[in-house]
Coordinates of C-alpha atoms in Angstrom, one line a residue:
X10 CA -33.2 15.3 25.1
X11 CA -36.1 13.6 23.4
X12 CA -37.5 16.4 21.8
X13 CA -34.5 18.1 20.9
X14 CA -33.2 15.0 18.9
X15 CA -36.6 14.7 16.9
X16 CA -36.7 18.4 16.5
X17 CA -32.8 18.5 15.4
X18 CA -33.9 15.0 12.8
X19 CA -37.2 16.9 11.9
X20 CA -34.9 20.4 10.8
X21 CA -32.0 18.0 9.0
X22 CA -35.2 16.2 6.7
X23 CA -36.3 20.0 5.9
X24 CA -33.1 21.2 4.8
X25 CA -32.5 17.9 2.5
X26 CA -36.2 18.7 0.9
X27 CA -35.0 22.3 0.6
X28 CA -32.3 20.9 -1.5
X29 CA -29.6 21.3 0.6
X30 CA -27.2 18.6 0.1
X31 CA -24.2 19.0 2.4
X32 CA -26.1 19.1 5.9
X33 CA -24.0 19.4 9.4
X34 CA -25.0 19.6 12.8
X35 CA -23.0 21.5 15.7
X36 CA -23.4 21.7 19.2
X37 CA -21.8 22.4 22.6
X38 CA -21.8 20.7 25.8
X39 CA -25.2 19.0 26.0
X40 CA -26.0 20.4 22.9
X41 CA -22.8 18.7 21.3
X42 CA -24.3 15.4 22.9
X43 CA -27.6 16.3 20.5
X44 CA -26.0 16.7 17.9
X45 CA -24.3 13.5 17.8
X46 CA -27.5 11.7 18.4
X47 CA -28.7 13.7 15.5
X48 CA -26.2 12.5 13.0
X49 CA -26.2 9.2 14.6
X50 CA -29.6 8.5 13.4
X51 CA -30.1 10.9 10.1
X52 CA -28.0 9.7 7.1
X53 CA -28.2 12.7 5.8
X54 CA -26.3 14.6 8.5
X55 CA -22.5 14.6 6.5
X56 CA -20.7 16.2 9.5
X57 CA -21.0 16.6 13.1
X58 CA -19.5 18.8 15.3
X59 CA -19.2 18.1 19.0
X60 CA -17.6 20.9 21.2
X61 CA -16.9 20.0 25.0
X62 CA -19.6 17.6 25.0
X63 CA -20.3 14.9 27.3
X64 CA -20.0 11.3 26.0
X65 CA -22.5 10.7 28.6
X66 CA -24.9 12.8 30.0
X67 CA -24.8 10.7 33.3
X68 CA -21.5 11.2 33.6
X69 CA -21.7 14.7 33.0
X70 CA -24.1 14.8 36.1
X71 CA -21.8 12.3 38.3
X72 CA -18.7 14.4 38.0
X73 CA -19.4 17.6 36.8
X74 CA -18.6 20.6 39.7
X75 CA -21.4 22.4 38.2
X76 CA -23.9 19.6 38.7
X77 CA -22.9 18.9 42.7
X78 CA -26.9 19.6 44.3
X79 CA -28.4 17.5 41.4
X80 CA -26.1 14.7 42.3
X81 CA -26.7 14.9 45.6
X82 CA -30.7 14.7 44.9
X83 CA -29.7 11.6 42.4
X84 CA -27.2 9.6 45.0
X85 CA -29.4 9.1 47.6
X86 CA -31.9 6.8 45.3
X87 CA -29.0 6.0 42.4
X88 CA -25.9 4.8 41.7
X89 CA -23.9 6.1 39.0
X90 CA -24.3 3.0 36.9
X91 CA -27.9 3.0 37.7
X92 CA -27.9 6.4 36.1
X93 CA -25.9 5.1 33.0
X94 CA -28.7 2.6 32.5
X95 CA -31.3 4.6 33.3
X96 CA -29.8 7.1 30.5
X97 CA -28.6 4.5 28.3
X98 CA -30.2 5.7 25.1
X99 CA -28.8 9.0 25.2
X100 CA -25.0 7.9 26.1
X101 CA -23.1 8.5 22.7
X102 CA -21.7 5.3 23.0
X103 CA -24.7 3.5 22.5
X104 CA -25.0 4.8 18.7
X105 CA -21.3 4.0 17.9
X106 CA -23.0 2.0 14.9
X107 CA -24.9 5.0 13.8
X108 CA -21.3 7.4 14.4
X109 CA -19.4 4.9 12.4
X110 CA -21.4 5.1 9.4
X111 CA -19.8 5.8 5.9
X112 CA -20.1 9.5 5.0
X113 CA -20.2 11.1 8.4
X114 CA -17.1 13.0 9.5
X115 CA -16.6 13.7 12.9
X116 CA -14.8 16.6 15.3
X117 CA -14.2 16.6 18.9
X118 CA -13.0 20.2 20.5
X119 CA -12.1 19.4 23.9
X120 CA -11.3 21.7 26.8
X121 CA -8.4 20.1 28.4
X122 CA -9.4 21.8 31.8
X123 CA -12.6 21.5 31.5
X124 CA -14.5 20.1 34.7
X125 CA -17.6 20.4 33.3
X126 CA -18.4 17.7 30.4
X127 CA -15.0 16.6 31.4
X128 CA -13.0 15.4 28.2
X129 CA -12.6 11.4 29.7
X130 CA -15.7 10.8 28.2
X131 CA -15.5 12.4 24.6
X132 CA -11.8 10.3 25.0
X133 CA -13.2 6.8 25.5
X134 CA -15.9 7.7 22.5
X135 CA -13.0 9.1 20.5
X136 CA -10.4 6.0 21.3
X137 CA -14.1 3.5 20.2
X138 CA -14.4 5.0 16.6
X139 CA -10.5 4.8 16.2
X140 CA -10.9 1.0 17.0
X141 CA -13.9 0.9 14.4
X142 CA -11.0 2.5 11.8
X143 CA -13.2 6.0 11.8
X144 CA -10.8 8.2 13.7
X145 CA -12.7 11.8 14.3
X146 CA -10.8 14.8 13.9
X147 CA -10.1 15.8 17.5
X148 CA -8.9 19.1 18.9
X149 CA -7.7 19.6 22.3
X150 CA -7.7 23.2 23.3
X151 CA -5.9 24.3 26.9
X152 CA -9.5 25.2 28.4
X153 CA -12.1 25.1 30.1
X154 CA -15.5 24.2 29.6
X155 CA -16.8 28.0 29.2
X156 CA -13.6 29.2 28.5
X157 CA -13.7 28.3 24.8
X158 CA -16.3 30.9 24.3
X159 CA -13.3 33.4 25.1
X160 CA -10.1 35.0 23.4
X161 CA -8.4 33.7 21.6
X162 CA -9.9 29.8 22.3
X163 CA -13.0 30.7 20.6
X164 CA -11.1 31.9 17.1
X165 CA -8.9 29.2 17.4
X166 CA -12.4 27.1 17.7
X167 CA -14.2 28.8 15.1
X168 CA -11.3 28.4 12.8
X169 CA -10.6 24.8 13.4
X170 CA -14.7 24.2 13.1
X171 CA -15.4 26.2 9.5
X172 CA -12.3 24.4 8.0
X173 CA -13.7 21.3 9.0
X174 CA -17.4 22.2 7.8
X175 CA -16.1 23.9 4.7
X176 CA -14.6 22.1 1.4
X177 CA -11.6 24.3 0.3
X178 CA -12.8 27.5 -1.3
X179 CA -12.6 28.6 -4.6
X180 CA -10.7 31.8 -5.6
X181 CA -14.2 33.0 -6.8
X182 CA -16.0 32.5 -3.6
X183 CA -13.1 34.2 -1.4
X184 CA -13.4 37.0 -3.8
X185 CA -17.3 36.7 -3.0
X186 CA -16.8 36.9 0.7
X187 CA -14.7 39.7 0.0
X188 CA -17.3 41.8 -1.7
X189 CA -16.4 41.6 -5.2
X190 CA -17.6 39.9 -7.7
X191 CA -15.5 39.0 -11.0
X192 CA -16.3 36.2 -13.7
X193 CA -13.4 34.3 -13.9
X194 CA -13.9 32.7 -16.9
X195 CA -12.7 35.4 -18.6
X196 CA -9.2 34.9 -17.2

């Protein structure tokens, strides 16, 4: 998780010396949980993106049904607090200071079935930034954790997620995604 965070803050600093100035980060399920470390810590991360993600990866090994043998190997030795301590700096409620910043929007896509990163966690981290007065944008899809890789979740995702990421386009750019190309100054 270490790595990936620095690698993630390392790739967010390039793009800004590139010249990019509208940076967001996306990511799903553990990677979701990156990515909001990531914006938690770069202010120049605008937008984050966090799709069935685990508030906290300890809890994501505690109840997931995916994650029952590495439990098991955990229990014996560690209690699920113990584990939350133990994992503390990667628990997304830790950096509520750093995901409460001004001038980083947030989404939450949630599988309501999901019994993977079950959505109890992204709900007590989505209920915390209300309290702060930053409410994310949440969506709450009627799936599962893989599921929202599937028709039609995943277009309803991917819809919900570029109109988040993207400003409102202009009739010159739609035109451009279209394949034409017109100066409308003209008109």
């Amino acid at each position: 998780m270490r790595q990936a965070v620095l690698d993630g803050r390392k790739i967010v600093r390039w793009l800004y010396s590139q010249g990019y100035q509208k940076i967001s980060v996306v990511g799903m399920c553990l990677g979701g949980t990156v990515a909001g470390l990531v914006a938690a810590q770069e202010q120049k991360v605008d937008k984050a993106v966090l799709m069935v993600s685990p508030g906290s990866p300890a809890d994501l090994v505690w109840t997931a049904e995916t994650m029952t043998a590495l439990r098991g190997r955990i229990e014996s030795s560690m209690s699920l607090e113990g584990l939350r301590t133990a994992w503390g700096l990667i628990d997304l409620e830790k950096h509520l200071f750093g995901l409460t910043r001004p001038r980083l929007d947030l989404m939450f896509l949630l599988g309501k079935d999901d019994t993977i990163a079950r959505p109890g966690g992204s709900e007590r981290l989505i209920e915390l930034l209300a309290k702060c007065n930053l409410p994310p944008e949440v969506v709450r899809l009627n799936c599962g954790h893989s599921s929202i890789g599937m028709f039609p979740f995943n277009l309803i995702a991917a819809r919900k997620v570029l109109r988040f990421l993207k400003e409102t386009p202009t009739l010159s750019e739609l035109w451009e995604v279209r394949g034409f190309r017109h100066d409308f100054s003209e008109v």
